[in-house]
């Protein structure tokens, strides 16, 4: 086996592909659509996870109706995992947005539009971080102090504090979805 001959179709095809794929203008023309698709998919899955949380929680509580402690534990575990996924998706969307925002690629949005989309994404990421790093631990801390989930203990200070934090959590999650 000697060196490939000049007329070898594999070598000429490989050279052609290398010339096409490694040209700067081809990379730049591929980068913007790839960044847009990455941003759209990550935002779509992120929003889907938020919507899922609003659908799943009431179903779990209704299904396990008498046992609110077990329902809360299940929903809490789901929301914690969803929160981790939201952060991963947010960072992926942020990376794609950075390519679009700073890339100076042909066809990229110019002017105020790019500031609005980047600002909304940063706001949603900030809300997700706030929820994951501060609000969720605060809710768990108060929930762990509640010993009685019966209707008789509705006005216990821990239950009142939990309801307030839960309300803040729902408002933040809804705002995050709207961003």
PDB file of C-alpha atoms in Angstrom:
ATOM      1  CA  UNK A   1       0.000   0.000   0.000  1.00  0.00           C
ATOM      2  CA  UNK A   2       1.572   3.150  -1.200  1.00  0.00           C
ATOM      3  CA  UNK A   3       0.538   6.751  -0.967  1.00  0.00           C
ATOM      4  CA  UNK A   4      -2.911   7.605  -2.290  1.00  0.00           C
ATOM      5  CA  UNK A   5      -3.023   8.521  -5.891  1.00  0.00           C
ATOM      6  CA  UNK A   6      -3.915  11.926  -7.090  1.00  0.00           C
ATOM      7  CA  UNK A   7      -7.233  10.831  -8.533  1.00  0.00           C
ATOM      8  CA  UNK A   8      -8.494   9.175  -5.322  1.00  0.00           C
ATOM      9  CA  UNK A   9     -12.104  10.330  -4.819  1.00  0.00           C
ATOM     10  CA  UNK A  10     -11.773  10.107  -1.007  1.00  0.00           C
ATOM     11  CA  UNK A  11      -8.912  12.588  -0.906  1.00  0.00           C
ATOM     12  CA  UNK A  12     -10.558  15.063  -3.260  1.00  0.00           C
ATOM     13  CA  UNK A  13     -13.893  14.824  -1.416  1.00  0.00           C
ATOM     14  CA  UNK A  14     -12.173  15.296   1.945  1.00  0.00           C
ATOM     15  CA  UNK A  15     -10.245  18.294   0.656  1.00  0.00           C
ATOM     16  CA  UNK A  16     -13.454  19.800  -0.731  1.00  0.00           C
ATOM     17  CA  UNK A  17     -15.266  19.327   2.585  1.00  0.00           C
ATOM     18  CA  UNK A  18     -12.358  20.854   4.516  1.00  0.00           C
ATOM     19  CA  UNK A  19     -12.332  23.862   2.203  1.00  0.00           C
ATOM     20  CA  UNK A  20     -16.050  24.392   2.683  1.00  0.00           C
ATOM     21  CA  UNK A  21     -16.295  23.702   6.434  1.00  0.00           C
ATOM     22  CA  UNK A  22     -13.270  25.640   7.535  1.00  0.00           C
ATOM     23  CA  UNK A  23     -13.887  28.794   5.564  1.00  0.00           C
ATOM     24  CA  UNK A  24     -14.657  31.660   7.889  1.00  0.00           C
ATOM     25  CA  UNK A  25     -17.735  32.916   6.073  1.00  0.00           C
ATOM     26  CA  UNK A  26     -19.267  29.434   6.097  1.00  0.00           C
ATOM     27  CA  UNK A  27     -18.670  29.093   9.860  1.00  0.00           C
ATOM     28  CA  UNK A  28     -20.175  32.522  10.476  1.00  0.00           C
ATOM     29  CA  UNK A  29     -23.211  31.765   8.323  1.00  0.00           C
ATOM     30  CA  UNK A  30     -23.781  28.534  10.244  1.00  0.00           C
ATOM     31  CA  UNK A  31     -23.217  30.030  13.690  1.00  0.00           C
ATOM     32  CA  UNK A  32     -26.190  32.416  13.789  1.00  0.00           C
ATOM     33  CA  UNK A  33     -28.831  29.812  12.852  1.00  0.00           C
ATOM     34  CA  UNK A  34     -27.269  27.327  15.269  1.00  0.00           C
ATOM     35  CA  UNK A  35     -27.338  29.917  18.074  1.00  0.00           C
ATOM     36  CA  UNK A  36     -30.947  30.806  17.278  1.00  0.00           C
ATOM     37  CA  UNK A  37     -32.049  27.169  17.314  1.00  0.00           C
ATOM     38  CA  UNK A  38     -30.151  26.517  20.559  1.00  0.00           C
ATOM     39  CA  UNK A  39     -31.734  29.570  22.180  1.00  0.00           C
ATOM     40  CA  UNK A  40     -35.227  28.671  20.958  1.00  0.00           C
ATOM     41  CA  UNK A  41     -35.001  25.045  22.095  1.00  0.00           C
ATOM     42  CA  UNK A  42     -33.590  25.868  25.508  1.00  0.00           C
ATOM     43  CA  UNK A  43     -36.182  28.607  26.090  1.00  0.00           C
ATOM     44  CA  UNK A  44     -38.987  26.332  24.902  1.00  0.00           C
ATOM     45  CA  UNK A  45     -37.972  23.498  27.201  1.00  0.00           C
ATOM     46  CA  UNK A  46     -37.418  25.976  30.048  1.00  0.00           C
ATOM     47  CA  UNK A  47     -40.920  27.426  29.599  1.00  0.00           C
ATOM     48  CA  UNK A  48     -42.380  23.934  29.229  1.00  0.00           C
ATOM     49  CA  UNK A  49     -40.865  22.987  32.579  1.00  0.00           C
ATOM     50  CA  UNK A  50     -42.445  26.004  34.232  1.00  0.00           C
ATOM     51  CA  UNK A  51     -45.849  25.210  32.732  1.00  0.00           C
ATOM     52  CA  UNK A  52     -45.447  21.587  33.800  1.00  0.00           C
ATOM     53  CA  UNK A  53     -44.891  22.701  37.401  1.00  0.00           C
ATOM     54  CA  UNK A  54     -48.196  24.599  37.391  1.00  0.00           C
ATOM     55  CA  UNK A  55     -49.970  21.505  36.021  1.00  0.00           C
ATOM     56  CA  UNK A  56     -48.298  18.718  38.025  1.00  0.00           C
ATOM     57  CA  UNK A  57     -48.447  20.235  41.526  1.00  0.00           C
ATOM     58  CA  UNK A  58     -52.254  20.460  41.786  1.00  0.00           C
ATOM     59  CA  UNK A  59     -52.622  16.948  40.339  1.00  0.00           C
ATOM     60  CA  UNK A  60     -50.241  15.458  42.919  1.00  0.00           C
ATOM     61  CA  UNK A  61     -51.987  17.251  45.798  1.00  0.00           C
ATOM     62  CA  UNK A  62     -55.410  16.163  44.549  1.00  0.00           C
ATOM     63  CA  UNK A  63     -54.326  12.547  44.038  1.00  0.00           C
ATOM     64  CA  UNK A  64     -52.696  12.218  47.474  1.00  0.00           C
ATOM     65  CA  UNK A  65     -55.337  14.419  49.126  1.00  0.00           C
ATOM     66  CA  UNK A  66     -55.287  13.339  52.741  1.00  0.00           C
ATOM     67  CA  UNK A  67     -51.477  13.158  52.913  1.00  0.00           C
ATOM     68  CA  UNK A  68     -50.302  16.744  52.350  1.00  0.00           C
ATOM     69  CA  UNK A  69     -46.835  16.016  53.747  1.00  0.00           C
ATOM     70  CA  UNK A  70     -46.201  13.315  51.146  1.00  0.00           C
ATOM     71  CA  UNK A  71     -47.673  15.495  48.386  1.00  0.00           C
ATOM     72  CA  UNK A  72     -45.424  18.363  49.406  1.00  0.00           C
ATOM     73  CA  UNK A  73     -42.364  16.124  49.442  1.00  0.00           C
ATOM     74  CA  UNK A  74     -43.109  14.804  45.948  1.00  0.00           C
ATOM     75  CA  UNK A  75     -43.852  18.232  44.481  1.00  0.00           C
ATOM     76  CA  UNK A  76     -40.811  19.686  46.250  1.00  0.00           C
ATOM     77  CA  UNK A  77     -38.558  17.030  44.700  1.00  0.00           C
ATOM     78  CA  UNK A  78     -40.055  17.663  41.252  1.00  0.00           C
ATOM     79  CA  UNK A  79     -39.635  21.419  41.583  1.00  0.00           C
ATOM     80  CA  UNK A  80     -36.051  21.081  42.840  1.00  0.00           C
ATOM     81  CA  UNK A  81     -35.083  18.940  39.839  1.00  0.00           C
ATOM     82  CA  UNK A  82     -36.960  21.273  37.513  1.00  0.00           C
ATOM     83  CA  UNK A  83     -35.085  24.202  39.082  1.00  0.00           C
ATOM     84  CA  UNK A  84     -31.756  22.567  38.313  1.00  0.00           C
ATOM     85  CA  UNK A  85     -32.851  21.963  34.728  1.00  0.00           C
ATOM     86  CA  UNK A  86     -34.076  25.556  34.429  1.00  0.00           C
ATOM     87  CA  UNK A  87     -30.630  26.817  35.437  1.00  0.00           C
ATOM     88  CA  UNK A  88     -28.872  24.567  32.920  1.00  0.00           C
ATOM     89  CA  UNK A  89     -31.268  25.622  30.170  1.00  0.00           C
ATOM     90  CA  UNK A  90     -30.912  29.270  31.172  1.00  0.00           C
ATOM     91  CA  UNK A  91     -27.131  29.089  30.881  1.00  0.00           C
ATOM     92  CA  UNK A  92     -27.423  27.369  27.503  1.00  0.00           C
ATOM     93  CA  UNK A  93     -29.841  30.056  26.300  1.00  0.00           C
ATOM     94  CA  UNK A  94     -27.530  32.741  27.681  1.00  0.00           C
ATOM     95  CA  UNK A  95     -24.549  31.297  25.792  1.00  0.00           C
ATOM     96  CA  UNK A  96     -26.566  31.238  22.576  1.00  0.00           C
ATOM     97  CA  UNK A  97     -27.786  34.781  23.226  1.00  0.00           C
ATOM     98  CA  UNK A  98     -24.183  35.925  23.753  1.00  0.00           C
ATOM     99  CA  UNK A  99     -23.229  34.511  20.337  1.00  0.00           C
ATOM    100  CA  UNK A 100     -26.144  36.364  18.766  1.00  0.00           C
ATOM    101  CA  UNK A 101     -25.583  39.577  20.740  1.00  0.00           C
ATOM    102  CA  UNK A 102     -21.814  39.906  20.505  1.00  0.00           C
ATOM    103  CA  UNK A 103     -21.103  37.888  17.363  1.00  0.00           C
ATOM    104  CA  UNK A 104     -21.627  40.665  14.790  1.00  0.00           C
ATOM    105  CA  UNK A 105     -22.796  37.952  12.450  1.00  0.00           C
ATOM    106  CA  UNK A 106     -24.595  38.661   9.187  1.00  0.00           C
ATOM    107  CA  UNK A 107     -28.345  38.664   9.815  1.00  0.00           C
ATOM    108  CA  UNK A 108     -28.069  39.175  13.576  1.00  0.00           C
ATOM    109  CA  UNK A 109     -30.542  41.622  15.121  1.00  0.00           C
ATOM    110  CA  UNK A 110     -29.313  45.169  15.455  1.00  0.00           C
ATOM    111  CA  UNK A 111     -30.330  48.092  17.635  1.00  0.00           C
ATOM    112  CA  UNK A 112     -32.809  47.972  20.475  1.00  0.00           C
ATOM    113  CA  UNK A 113     -34.284  44.567  19.645  1.00  0.00           C
ATOM    114  CA  UNK A 114     -31.161  42.755  20.730  1.00  0.00           C
ATOM    115  CA  UNK A 115     -31.134  44.644  24.049  1.00  0.00           C
ATOM    116  CA  UNK A 116     -34.743  43.703  24.789  1.00  0.00           C
ATOM    117  CA  UNK A 117     -34.228  39.990  24.155  1.00  0.00           C
ATOM    118  CA  UNK A 118     -30.939  39.898  26.073  1.00  0.00           C
ATOM    119  CA  UNK A 119     -32.465  41.878  28.957  1.00  0.00           C
ATOM    120  CA  UNK A 120     -35.496  39.593  29.201  1.00  0.00           C
ATOM    121  CA  UNK A 121     -33.249  36.543  29.220  1.00  0.00           C
ATOM    122  CA  UNK A 122     -31.010  38.026  31.917  1.00  0.00           C
ATOM    123  CA  UNK A 123     -34.075  38.935  34.006  1.00  0.00           C
ATOM    124  CA  UNK A 124     -35.441  35.387  33.727  1.00  0.00           C
ATOM    125  CA  UNK A 125     -32.031  33.953  34.632  1.00  0.00           C
ATOM    126  CA  UNK A 126     -31.861  36.283  37.648  1.00  0.00           C
ATOM    127  CA  UNK A 127     -35.290  35.110  38.805  1.00  0.00           C
ATOM    128  CA  UNK A 128     -34.298  31.461  38.372  1.00  0.00           C
ATOM    129  CA  UNK A 129     -31.132  32.030  40.394  1.00  0.00           C
ATOM    130  CA  UNK A 130     -33.084  33.900  43.083  1.00  0.00           C
ATOM    131  CA  UNK A 131     -35.552  31.017  43.330  1.00  0.00           C
ATOM    132  CA  UNK A 132     -32.939  28.283  43.366  1.00  0.00           C
ATOM    133  CA  UNK A 133     -30.389  29.914  45.663  1.00  0.00           C
ATOM    134  CA  UNK A 134     -32.580  31.788  48.163  1.00  0.00           C
ATOM    135  CA  UNK A 135     -36.311  31.171  47.888  1.00  0.00           C
ATOM    136  CA  UNK A 136     -36.307  27.391  47.601  1.00  0.00           C
ATOM    137  CA  UNK A 137     -33.985  26.880  50.621  1.00  0.00           C
ATOM    138  CA  UNK A 138     -36.131  29.304  52.645  1.00  0.00           C
ATOM    139  CA  UNK A 139     -39.274  27.343  51.744  1.00  0.00           C
ATOM    140  CA  UNK A 140     -37.629  24.047  52.736  1.00  0.00           C
ATOM    141  CA  UNK A 141     -36.469  25.526  56.019  1.00  0.00           C
ATOM    142  CA  UNK A 142     -39.968  26.729  56.935  1.00  0.00           C
ATOM    143  CA  UNK A 143     -41.603  23.528  55.670  1.00  0.00           C
ATOM    144  CA  UNK A 144     -39.328  21.422  57.877  1.00  0.00           C
ATOM    145  CA  UNK A 145     -40.577  23.377  60.922  1.00  0.00           C
ATOM    146  CA  UNK A 146     -44.209  22.492  60.205  1.00  0.00           C
ATOM    147  CA  UNK A 147     -45.244  19.503  62.292  1.00  0.00           C
ATOM    148  CA  UNK A 148     -48.973  19.471  61.588  1.00  0.00           C
ATOM    149  CA  UNK A 149     -50.420  19.847  58.083  1.00  0.00           C
ATOM    150  CA  UNK A 150     -54.026  19.394  59.211  1.00  0.00           C
ATOM    151  CA  UNK A 151     -56.692  22.042  58.775  1.00  0.00           C
ATOM    152  CA  UNK A 152     -56.618  22.685  62.533  1.00  0.00           C
ATOM    153  CA  UNK A 153     -53.096  24.124  62.252  1.00  0.00           C
ATOM    154  CA  UNK A 154     -53.875  26.523  59.374  1.00  0.00           C
ATOM    155  CA  UNK A 155     -53.002  29.637  61.411  1.00  0.00           C
ATOM    156  CA  UNK A 156     -49.765  28.343  62.925  1.00  0.00           C
ATOM    157  CA  UNK A 157     -46.927  30.851  62.367  1.00  0.00           C
ATOM    158  CA  UNK A 158     -44.926  28.343  60.305  1.00  0.00           C
ATOM    159  CA  UNK A 159     -47.909  27.699  58.025  1.00  0.00           C
ATOM    160  CA  UNK A 160     -48.451  31.445  57.543  1.00  0.00           C
ATOM    161  CA  UNK A 161     -44.765  31.947  56.709  1.00  0.00           C
ATOM    162  CA  UNK A 162     -44.888  28.989  54.323  1.00  0.00           C
ATOM    163  CA  UNK A 163     -47.959  30.369  52.532  1.00  0.00           C
ATOM    164  CA  UNK A 164     -46.228  33.745  52.068  1.00  0.00           C
ATOM    165  CA  UNK A 165     -43.078  32.158  50.655  1.00  0.00           C
ATOM    166  CA  UNK A 166     -45.181  29.885  48.452  1.00  0.00           C
ATOM    167  CA  UNK A 167     -47.033  32.904  47.094  1.00  0.00           C
ATOM    168  CA  UNK A 168     -43.764  34.689  46.360  1.00  0.00           C
ATOM    169  CA  UNK A 169     -42.493  31.541  44.673  1.00  0.00           C
ATOM    170  CA  UNK A 170     -45.539  31.307  42.396  1.00  0.00           C
ATOM    171  CA  UNK A 171     -45.293  35.007  41.490  1.00  0.00           C
ATOM    172  CA  UNK A 172     -41.581  34.704  40.705  1.00  0.00           C
ATOM    173  CA  UNK A 173     -42.146  31.567  38.620  1.00  0.00           C
ATOM    174  CA  UNK A 174     -44.949  33.231  36.665  1.00  0.00           C
ATOM    175  CA  UNK A 175     -42.801  36.332  36.096  1.00  0.00           C
ATOM    176  CA  UNK A 176     -39.911  34.138  34.967  1.00  0.00           C
ATOM    177  CA  UNK A 177     -42.214  32.456  32.450  1.00  0.00           C
ATOM    178  CA  UNK A 178     -43.370  35.841  31.123  1.00  0.00           C
ATOM    179  CA  UNK A 179     -39.798  37.041  30.631  1.00  0.00           C
TER     180      UNK A 179
END
